[in-house]
CSV table of C-alpha atoms and ligand atoms in Angstrom, one decimal:
chain,number,residue,atom,x,y,z
A,127,MET,CA,133.6,65.1,30.3
A,128,SER,CA,135.2,68.4,31.1
A,129,LYS,CA,133.8,71.4,29.4
A,130,ARG,CA,135.9,73.4,26.6
A,131,ILE,CA,136.0,77.0,26.0
A,132,LEU,CA,137.2,78.7,22.8
A,133,LEU,CA,138.3,82.1,24.2
A,134,ILE,CA,138.7,84.9,21.7
A,135,VAL,CA,140.7,87.9,22.9
A,136,SER,CA,140.1,91.0,21.0
A,137,GLY,CA,142.4,94.2,21.2
A,138,GLY,CA,141.5,96.4,24.1
A,139,ILE,CA,143.3,97.6,27.3
A,140,ALA,CA,141.2,95.1,29.1
A,141,ALA,CA,142.8,92.1,27.3
A,142,TYR,CA,145.3,91.6,30.2
A,143,LYS,CA,142.4,90.4,32.3
A,144,SER,CA,141.9,87.5,30.0
A,145,LEU,CA,145.0,86.0,31.7
A,146,GLU,CA,143.3,85.9,34.9
A,147,LEU,CA,140.1,84.7,33.3
A,148,VAL,CA,141.9,81.6,31.9
A,149,ARG,CA,143.6,80.9,35.1
A,150,LEU,CA,140.2,80.9,36.9
A,151,LEU,CA,138.6,78.7,34.3
A,152,ARG,CA,141.3,76.2,34.4
A,153,ARG,CA,141.0,76.1,38.2
A,154,GLU,CA,137.2,75.2,37.6
A,155,GLY,CA,138.4,72.3,35.4
A,156,ILE,CA,137.4,74.1,32.2
A,157,ALA,CA,139.8,73.6,29.3
A,158,VAL,CA,140.6,77.0,27.4
A,159,ARG,CA,142.0,77.2,23.8
A,160,ALA,CA,142.5,80.8,22.8
A,161,VAL,CA,142.3,82.9,19.6
A,162,MET,CA,143.8,86.4,19.6
A,163,THR,CA,143.1,89.2,17.2
A,164,GLN,CA,146.0,91.0,15.7
A,165,SER,CA,145.2,94.0,17.9
A,166,ALA,CA,145.0,91.8,20.9
A,167,LYS,CA,148.7,91.0,20.7
A,168,GLN,CA,149.6,94.6,21.3
A,169,PHE,CA,148.2,94.2,24.7
A,170,VAL,CA,149.2,90.7,25.9
A,171,THR,CA,151.6,88.2,24.3
A,172,PRO,CA,150.5,84.9,22.8
A,173,LEU,CA,153.2,83.5,24.9
A,174,SER,CA,151.7,84.5,28.2
A,175,LEU,CA,148.2,83.2,27.0
A,176,GLY,CA,149.8,79.9,25.7
A,177,VAL,CA,151.4,79.3,29.0
A,178,LEU,CA,148.2,79.7,30.8
A,179,THR,CA,146.1,77.6,28.5
A,180,GLU,CA,148.9,75.1,28.0
A,181,ASP,CA,148.1,75.1,24.3
A,182,HIS,CA,149.0,76.7,21.1
A,183,VAL,CA,147.3,80.2,20.7
A,184,TYR,CA,145.8,80.7,17.4
A,185,GLY,CA,145.8,84.0,15.6
A,186,ASP,CA,146.4,83.9,11.9
A,187,MET,CA,143.9,82.8,9.4
A,188,PHE,CA,146.4,82.5,6.6
A,189,ASP,CA,148.9,80.4,8.5
A,190,LEU,CA,148.4,77.2,6.2
A,191,LYS,CA,150.1,74.9,8.7
A,192,GLU,CA,147.3,75.8,11.2
A,193,GLU,CA,144.6,75.5,8.6
A,194,ARG,CA,145.7,72.0,7.8
A,195,GLU,CA,146.3,70.9,11.3
A,196,ILE,CA,142.9,72.2,12.7
A,197,GLY,CA,141.0,74.5,10.5
A,198,HIS,CA,138.9,77.5,11.6
A,199,ILE,CA,135.7,75.4,11.6
A,200,GLU,CA,137.3,72.7,13.6
A,201,LEU,CA,138.5,75.1,16.2
A,202,SER,CA,134.9,76.0,17.3
A,203,ARG,CA,133.7,72.6,16.7
A,204,GLN,CA,135.7,71.4,19.8
A,205,ALA,CA,134.3,73.9,22.0
A,206,ASP,CA,131.2,73.7,24.2
A,207,LEU,CA,130.9,77.6,24.3
A,208,ILE,CA,132.7,80.4,22.6
A,209,VAL,CA,133.6,83.4,24.7
A,210,VAL,CA,134.8,86.8,23.3
A,211,ALA,CA,136.4,88.6,26.2
A,212,PRO,CA,137.3,91.4,26.0
A,213,ALA,CA,134.9,92.1,23.0
A,214,THR,CA,135.8,95.5,21.5
A,215,ALA,CA,133.3,97.8,19.7
A,216,ASN,CA,135.1,96.6,16.6
A,217,ILE,CA,134.6,92.9,16.8
A,218,LEU,CA,131.0,93.4,18.0
A,219,ALA,CA,130.3,95.5,14.9
A,220,LYS,CA,132.0,92.8,12.7
A,221,MET,CA,129.9,90.1,14.3
A,222,ALA,CA,126.6,92.2,13.9
A,223,ALA,CA,127.5,92.7,10.2
A,224,GLY,CA,128.6,89.2,9.6
A,225,ILE,CA,132.3,90.4,8.5
A,226,ALA,CA,134.7,87.7,8.4
A,227,ASP,CA,138.2,89.2,7.6
A,228,ASP,CA,140.4,87.4,10.2
A,229,LEU,CA,140.5,84.1,12.1
A,230,ALA,CA,138.4,85.4,15.1
A,231,SER,CA,135.6,86.9,13.0
A,232,THR,CA,135.6,84.1,10.6
A,233,LEU,CA,135.2,81.5,13.2
A,234,LEU,CA,132.4,83.6,14.8
A,235,LEU,CA,130.6,83.6,11.5
A,236,ALA,CA,131.3,79.8,10.8
A,237,THR,CA,130.3,78.6,14.3
A,238,ASP,CA,127.0,76.8,15.4
A,239,LYS,CA,128.0,76.9,19.0
A,240,PRO,CA,126.7,79.3,21.7
A,241,VAL,CA,128.6,82.5,21.9
A,242,LEU,CA,129.0,84.9,24.9
A,243,THR,CA,130.5,88.3,24.3
A,244,VAL,CA,131.9,90.3,27.1
A,245,PRO,CA,132.2,93.8,25.9
A,246,ALA,CA,134.8,96.3,27.3
A,247,MET,CA,135.3,99.8,25.8
A,248,ASN,CA,135.3,103.5,26.4
A,249,VAL,CA,132.0,104.7,27.9
A,250,ARG,CA,131.2,106.8,24.8
A,251,MET,CA,131.9,104.0,22.4
A,252,TRP,CA,129.7,101.8,24.5
A,253,HIS,CA,126.7,104.4,24.6
A,254,HIS,CA,127.5,105.3,20.9
A,255,LYS,CA,124.2,104.5,18.7
A,256,ALA,CA,126.3,102.2,16.5
A,257,THR,CA,127.4,100.0,19.2
A,258,GLN,CA,124.0,100.0,20.9
A,259,ARG,CA,122.4,98.9,17.5
A,260,ASN,CA,125.0,96.2,17.0
A,261,LEU,CA,124.3,94.9,20.5
A,262,ALA,CA,120.5,94.8,19.8
A,263,GLN,CA,121.2,92.9,16.6
A,264,LEU,CA,123.5,90.4,18.2
A,265,ARG,CA,121.0,89.8,21.0
A,266,ALA,CA,118.3,89.3,18.4
A,267,ASP,CA,120.7,86.8,16.7
A,268,GLY,CA,120.8,84.8,20.0
A,269,ILE,CA,124.3,86.0,21.1
A,270,HIS,CA,124.8,86.5,24.8
A,271,VAL,CA,125.8,89.9,25.8
A,272,MET,CA,127.3,90.5,29.3
A,273,GLU,CA,126.7,94.0,30.7
A,274,PRO,CA,130.0,95.9,31.3
A,275,ASP,CA,130.8,97.2,34.7
A,276,GLU,CA,130.5,100.9,35.5
A,277,GLY,CA,133.5,102.8,37.1
A,278,VAL,CA,136.6,104.6,36.2
A,279,MET,CA,138.0,103.6,32.8
A,280,ALA,CA,141.8,103.3,31.6
A,281,CYS,CA,141.3,106.6,29.9
A,282,ASN,CA,140.3,108.2,33.2
A,283,GLU,CA,136.7,108.7,32.2
A,284,TRP,CA,133.9,107.3,34.3
A,285,GLY,CA,131.0,105.3,33.2
A,286,ARG,CA,129.8,102.0,31.7
A,287,GLY,CA,132.3,100.1,29.6
A,288,ARG,CA,134.8,98.3,32.2
A,289,LEU,CA,135.3,94.5,31.5
A,290,PRO,CA,133.4,92.8,34.4
A,291,GLU,CA,135.8,91.2,36.8
A,292,PRO,CA,137.0,87.6,35.9
A,293,PRO,CA,135.1,85.9,38.6
A,294,ALA,CA,131.9,87.4,37.3
A,295,ILE,CA,132.8,86.2,33.8
A,296,VAL,CA,133.4,82.8,35.0
A,297,ALA,CA,130.0,82.6,36.8
A,298,GLU,CA,128.4,83.6,33.6
A,299,ILE,CA,130.3,81.0,31.5
A,300,LYS,CA,129.3,78.1,34.2
A,301,ALA,CA,125.7,79.1,34.0
A,302,LEU,CA,125.7,79.0,30.2
A,303,LEU,CA,127.6,75.7,30.2
A,304,ALA,CA,124.9,74.3,32.4
A,305,VAL,CA,122.2,74.8,29.7
A,306,PRO,CA,121.3,71.7,27.8
A,307,ARG,CA,122.9,71.5,24.4
A,308,GLY,CA,120.4,71.4,21.5
A,309,LEU,CA,118.0,73.8,23.3
A,310,ASP,CA,120.3,76.5,24.1
A,311,PRO,CA,118.8,79.7,23.0
A,312,LEU,CA,122.0,80.6,21.3
A,313,ALA,CA,122.4,77.6,19.1
A,314,ASP,CA,120.9,79.5,16.1
A,315,GLN,CA,122.2,77.0,13.5
A,316,PRO,CA,122.1,73.8,15.2
A,317,ASP,CA,124.3,70.8,14.4
A,318,PHE,CA,122.5,68.2,12.3
A,319,ALA,CA,123.0,65.8,15.1
A,320,ASP,CA,120.9,68.2,17.4
A,321,GLU,CA,118.2,68.8,14.8
A,322,GLU,CA,115.8,66.3,16.3
A,323,ARG,CA,116.1,67.8,19.9
A,324,VAL,CA,115.8,71.3,18.6
A,325,SER,CA,112.6,70.5,16.7
A,326,ARG,CA,111.0,69.0,19.7
A,327,LEU,CA,108.1,71.7,19.5
A,328,ALA,CA,107.6,71.3,15.8
A,329,GLY,CA,103.9,71.4,14.9
A,330,LYS,CA,103.0,73.1,18.2
A,331,HIS,CA,101.7,76.4,18.7
A,332,VAL,CA,103.0,78.3,21.7
A,333,LEU,CA,101.5,81.6,22.9
A,334,VAL,CA,103.5,83.9,25.1
A,335,THR,CA,102.7,87.2,26.5
A,336,ALA,CA,105.5,89.6,27.6
A,337,GLY,CA,106.5,93.0,28.9
A,338,PRO,CA,104.4,95.4,30.9
A,339,THR,CA,100.9,97.1,30.1
A,340,HIS,CA,100.4,100.7,30.0
A,341,GLU,CA,97.1,101.8,31.4
A,342,PRO,CA,96.4,105.5,30.4
A,343,ILE,CA,95.3,108.2,32.9
A,344,ASP,CA,95.0,110.9,30.2
A,345,PRO,CA,96.6,111.2,26.7
A,346,VAL,CA,100.1,111.8,28.2
A,347,ARG,CA,100.2,109.8,31.4
A,348,TYR,CA,99.9,106.2,32.2
A,349,ILE,CA,100.3,103.5,35.0
A,350,THR,CA,102.9,100.8,34.3
A,351,ASN,CA,105.6,98.6,36.1
A,352,ARG,CA,109.3,97.9,35.7
A,353,SER,CA,108.9,94.8,33.5
A,354,SER,CA,111.4,95.0,30.7
A,355,GLY,CA,110.0,92.0,28.6
A,356,LYS,CA,113.4,90.3,28.6
A,357,GLN,CA,112.1,87.0,30.1
A,358,GLY,CA,109.1,86.8,27.9
A,359,PHE,CA,111.0,87.6,24.7
A,360,ALA,CA,113.7,85.1,25.7
A,361,ILE,CA,111.0,82.4,26.2
A,362,ALA,CA,109.4,83.1,22.8
A,363,ALA,CA,112.8,83.1,21.1
A,364,ALA,CA,113.6,79.7,22.8
A,365,ALA,CA,110.2,78.2,21.6
A,366,ALA,CA,110.7,79.3,18.2
A,367,ARG,CA,114.1,77.7,18.1
A,368,ALA,CA,112.7,74.6,19.4
A,369,GLY,CA,110.5,74.5,16.2
A,370,ALA,CA,107.2,75.9,17.5
A,371,ARG,CA,105.0,78.4,15.8
A,372,VAL,CA,105.2,81.2,18.3
A,373,THR,CA,102.7,84.1,18.7
A,374,MET,CA,104.0,86.7,21.2
A,375,VAL,CA,101.7,89.3,22.4
A,376,ALA,CA,103.8,92.1,23.7
A,377,GLY,CA,103.2,95.1,25.9
A,378,PRO,CA,105.2,98.3,25.1
A,379,VAL,CA,109.0,97.3,25.0
A,380,GLY,CA,111.5,98.3,22.5
A,381,LEU,CA,113.1,94.9,22.2
A,382,PRO,CA,113.7,93.4,18.8
A,383,THR,CA,111.4,90.8,17.7
A,384,PRO,CA,113.2,87.2,18.1
A,385,THR,CA,113.7,85.3,15.0
A,386,GLY,CA,110.8,83.1,13.8
A,387,VAL,CA,108.3,84.9,16.3
A,388,THR,CA,105.0,86.5,15.1
A,389,ARG,CA,104.7,89.6,17.4
A,390,VAL,CA,101.4,91.4,18.2
A,391,ASP,CA,102.0,94.7,20.0
A,392,VAL,CA,99.5,96.0,22.5
A,393,GLU,CA,99.4,98.7,25.1
A,394,THR,CA,96.6,98.0,27.7
A,395,ALA,CA,95.6,94.9,29.6
A,396,ARG,CA,92.3,94.9,27.8
A,397,GLU,CA,94.0,94.8,24.5
A,398,MET,CA,96.4,92.1,25.6
A,399,LEU,CA,93.4,90.0,26.6
A,400,SER,CA,91.8,90.5,23.2
A,401,ALA,CA,95.0,89.8,21.3
A,402,VAL,CA,95.4,86.5,23.3
A,403,GLU,CA,92.0,85.4,22.7
A,404,THR,CA,92.4,86.1,19.0
A,405,ALA,CA,95.7,84.1,18.9
A,406,LEU,CA,94.0,81.0,20.4
A,407,PRO,CA,93.9,78.0,20.0
A,408,ALA,CA,97.4,77.2,21.3
A,409,ASP,CA,99.0,74.1,22.6
A,410,VAL,CA,100.9,76.0,25.3
A,411,ALA,CA,100.4,79.5,26.6
A,412,ILE,CA,103.1,81.2,28.8
A,413,MET,CA,101.9,84.2,30.5
A,414,VAL,CA,105.1,86.2,31.4
A,415,ALA,CA,103.6,89.6,30.9
A,416,ALA,CA,103.5,91.8,34.1
A,417,VAL,CA,100.0,92.9,33.4
A,418,ALA,CA,99.0,96.1,35.3
A,419,ASP,CA,96.5,95.1,37.9
A,420,TRP,CA,94.4,98.3,37.9
A,421,ARG,CA,93.6,101.0,35.4
A,422,SER,CA,92.1,104.4,35.7
A,423,ALA,CA,88.4,104.1,36.2
A,424,ASP,CA,87.8,107.4,34.1
A,425,GLU,CA,90.6,107.8,31.4
A,426,ALA,CA,90.6,111.6,30.6
A,427,PRO,CA,90.2,112.6,27.0
A,428,ARG,CA,92.3,115.7,27.6
A,429,LYS,CA,95.5,116.2,29.5
A,430,LEU,CA,94.6,116.8,33.3
A,431,LYS,CA,95.7,120.3,34.4
A,432,LYS,CA,96.7,121.4,37.8
A,433,ASP,CA,93.7,123.4,39.3
A,434,GLY,CA,96.0,125.6,41.5
A,435,ALA,CA,94.8,123.9,44.9
A,436,GLY,CA,98.1,122.1,45.4
A,437,ALA,CA,96.7,118.8,45.5
A,438,PRO,CA,96.4,116.3,42.6
A,439,ALA,CA,93.0,115.3,41.4
A,440,PRO,CA,92.2,111.9,43.0
A,441,LEU,CA,92.7,108.9,40.8
A,442,GLU,CA,90.1,106.2,41.0
A,443,LEU,CA,91.3,102.8,40.0
A,444,ILE,CA,89.4,99.7,38.7
A,445,GLU,CA,90.8,96.1,38.4
A,446,ASN,CA,91.8,95.0,34.9
A,447,PRO,CA,90.8,91.6,33.6
A,448,ASP,CA,93.0,88.8,34.7
A,449,ILE,CA,94.1,87.4,31.4
A,450,LEU,CA,95.6,84.2,32.9
A,451,ALA,CA,92.6,83.4,35.1
A,452,ILE,CA,90.2,84.2,32.1
A,453,ILE,CA,92.2,81.8,29.7
A,454,GLY,CA,92.4,79.2,32.6
A,455,ALA,CA,88.7,79.0,32.8
A,456,SER,CA,88.0,79.3,29.0
A,457,PRO,CA,86.9,76.5,26.8
A,458,HIS,CA,89.9,77.4,24.5
A,459,ARG,CA,92.3,76.8,27.4
A,460,PRO,CA,95.5,75.5,26.0
A,461,GLY,CA,96.7,71.9,27.2
A,462,LEU,CA,99.4,73.4,29.1
A,463,LEU,CA,98.9,76.8,30.7
A,464,ILE,CA,101.8,78.3,32.4
A,465,GLY,CA,101.9,81.7,34.6
A,466,PHE,CA,104.4,83.7,36.2
A,467,ALA,CA,104.3,85.1,39.6
A,468,ALA,CA,106.5,88.2,40.6
A,469,GLU,CA,106.7,88.4,44.3
A,470,THR,CA,108.6,90.3,46.8
A,471,ASN,CA,108.1,88.0,49.7
A,472,ASP,CA,106.8,84.4,50.6
A,473,VAL,CA,107.5,83.6,46.8
A,474,VAL,CA,106.6,79.9,46.8
A,475,PRO,CA,103.5,79.8,48.9
A,476,HIS,CA,102.1,82.8,46.9
A,477,ALA,CA,102.9,81.0,43.8
A,478,LYS,CA,101.1,77.8,45.0
A,479,ALA,CA,98.0,79.9,45.8
A,480,LYS,CA,98.3,81.5,42.4
A,481,LEU,CA,98.4,78.0,40.6
A,482,ALA,CA,95.0,77.1,42.0
A,483,LYS,CA,93.4,80.6,41.8
A,484,LYS,CA,94.3,81.0,38.2
A,485,GLY,CA,93.7,77.5,36.8
A,486,ALA,CA,97.3,77.2,35.6
A,487,ASP,CA,99.3,74.1,35.3
A,488,TRP,CA,102.5,75.5,36.3
A,489,ILE,CA,103.7,78.8,37.9
A,490,VAL,CA,107.2,80.1,37.3
A,491,ALA,CA,107.7,82.2,40.5
A,492,ASN,CA,110.4,84.7,40.9
A,493,ASP,CA,111.6,87.2,43.7
A,494,VAL,CA,111.4,90.6,42.3
A,495,SER,CA,112.5,92.4,45.5
A,496,GLY,CA,116.1,92.7,43.8
A,497,ASP,CA,116.9,94.1,40.3
A,498,VAL,CA,115.3,91.0,38.5
A,499,MET,CA,112.8,93.4,36.7
A,500,GLY,CA,114.9,95.0,33.9
A,501,GLY,CA,118.0,92.8,34.8
A,502,THR,CA,119.6,90.0,32.8
A,503,HIS,CA,119.4,87.1,35.3
A,504,ASN,CA,116.7,85.3,37.1
A,505,ALA,CA,116.3,82.6,39.8
A,506,VAL,CA,113.0,81.0,39.6
A,507,HIS,CA,111.0,78.3,41.3
A,508,LEU,CA,108.9,76.1,39.1
A,509,VAL,CA,105.7,75.2,40.9
A,510,THR,CA,103.5,72.5,39.5
A,511,ALA,CA,101.1,69.8,41.0
A,512,ALA,CA,104.1,67.5,41.3
A,513,GLY,CA,106.0,69.9,43.6
A,514,VAL,CA,108.6,72.7,43.6
A,515,GLU,CA,111.8,72.9,41.6
A,516,SER,CA,114.1,75.8,42.5
A,517,TRP,CA,116.6,76.7,39.8
A,518,SER,CA,119.8,78.6,40.7
A,519,GLU,CA,120.3,82.1,39.3
A,520,MET,CA,121.1,82.1,35.7
A,521,PRO,CA,120.8,84.3,32.5
A,522,LYS,CA,117.1,84.8,31.5
A,523,ASP,CA,117.7,83.1,28.2
A,524,ALA,CA,119.1,80.1,30.0
A,525,VAL,CA,115.8,80.1,32.2
A,526,ALA,CA,114.0,80.2,28.9
A,527,ALA,CA,115.8,77.4,27.4
A,528,ARG,CA,115.3,75.1,30.4
A,529,LEU,CA,111.6,76.0,30.6
A,530,VAL,CA,111.2,75.2,26.9
A,531,GLU,CA,112.9,71.8,27.5
A,532,LYS,CA,110.5,71.1,30.5
A,533,ILE,CA,107.6,72.1,28.1
A,534,ALA,CA,108.8,69.6,25.5
A,535,ASP,CA,109.1,66.9,28.0
A,536,ALA,CA,105.6,67.6,29.3
A,537,LEU,CA,104.0,67.6,25.8
A,538,SER,CA,106.0,64.4,24.8
A,539,GLU,CA,104.6,62.5,27.8
B,829,CTP,N1,98.3,88.2,34.9
B,829,CTP,C1,97.4,88.2,34.0
B,829,CTP,N2,96.5,89.3,34.0
B,829,CTP,C2,96.5,90.1,35.1
B,829,CTP,C3,97.4,90.0,36.0
B,829,CTP,C4,98.2,88.9,35.9
B,829,CTP,O1,97.2,87.5,33.0
B,829,CTP,N3,95.6,91.0,35.0
B,829,CTP,C5,99.0,87.0,34.9
B,829,CTP,C6,100.6,87.2,34.7
B,829,CTP,O2,100.9,87.2,33.3
B,829,CTP,C7,101.3,86.2,35.4
B,829,CTP,C8,100.4,85.8,36.5
B,829,CTP,O3,99.1,86.2,36.2
B,829,CTP,O4,101.5,85.1,34.5
B,829,CTP,C9,100.7,86.4,37.8
B,829,CTP,O5,101.0,87.7,37.9
B,829,CTP,P1,101.2,88.5,39.2
B,829,CTP,O6,101.3,90.0,38.7
B,829,CTP,O7,102.3,87.9,39.9
B,829,CTP,O8,100.0,88.2,39.9
B,829,CTP,P2,98.6,89.1,40.3
B,829,CTP,O9,97.6,88.4,39.4
B,829,CTP,O10,98.9,90.4,40.0
B,829,CTP,O11,98.4,88.8,41.8
B,829,CTP,P3,98.9,89.5,43.0
B,829,CTP,O12,98.3,91.0,42.8
B,829,CTP,O13,98.1,88.8,44.2
B,829,CTP,O14,100.3,89.4,43.2
């Protein structure tokens, strides 16, 4: 059956791009029904949008005829995905606060469907602490947020805040539509019909490590890597949504704790190992953290000072404990042990080698030679004893949802 989008157009100068977005979606065979906010109608007319969607364009909450015919709950019920594009700072703020004062915000509050927001606004509005706070809240609530583009804005300023080009939005929408319904990380309040699927990990304890570690050189300096923690946090969130009890041991990252996840914050690899050992037993452990492989052999108790010779003091490194390998060989090894492999070359052969070396059941391998570390998307290969599955590039929370579904399948076998 063809997929259906409910597109909410809010009022910004980029609203005109929603017309092109509808055209491209329809060309992909995706049906679009549109809702416009009052201010969106200042930028594009309901008539243009209606011609392109070949449907009525909804706008007024208090149009009783519309309420009787379809109802604001019914509008989102008929959609596979709700897309807010462009999403103004105003509608994002209303969503984060749960304000429902027009049709668009009311149906966003009333829906149990996945939601993708595509923000577009002036660069200073984008970087404003209030907007960033709202975005963090929305992400923690399981709403997808697409990063705006950088460039010249309609107001002649330069910076981040431009609506991504419609083909990029279509690609994001298609990736999200590919996520199995019921385990979508965004489906925070599942339909009753989905409850059984969503609770597939009920009664299971899932342990996740996430983020980088910091290995101190002296009280002000440390060794680390570019891991953002996004993939690990997304996996913890997806496992919690699937009904598991989730313990997440997180290195130093500022991401909000996903709903329903017990978070243990650590700094170093040694602290991470000890927190992981304390959290066991678990049914499944997913080691997503990018643990620093080495630490300073001799952590200085005071700040190291320049000695005037022009050369830094040599830094002697020693290897950190390999948490995955230690757990893989431990009597408390979880029934399903999953590692990640960050590689810049020969991704699958390296991952196969890690599977054996670390005693893991599965390795999720990714190529980190691009901007995966810190980025929002990931293309991974799932390496198991049964073979290799390569997944096309998708948002990190879609990778998480798919992996959690695989885990649920494996546990139910
Ligand atoms: N890992 C770990 N403890 C370490 C290093 C890695 O638990 N000290 C885990 C990671 O969480 C990941 C897996 O091992 O699940 C692979 O991590 P990766 O950094 O790709 O591999 P390395 O062990 O560092 O191997 P190499 O240096 O050969 O790439």
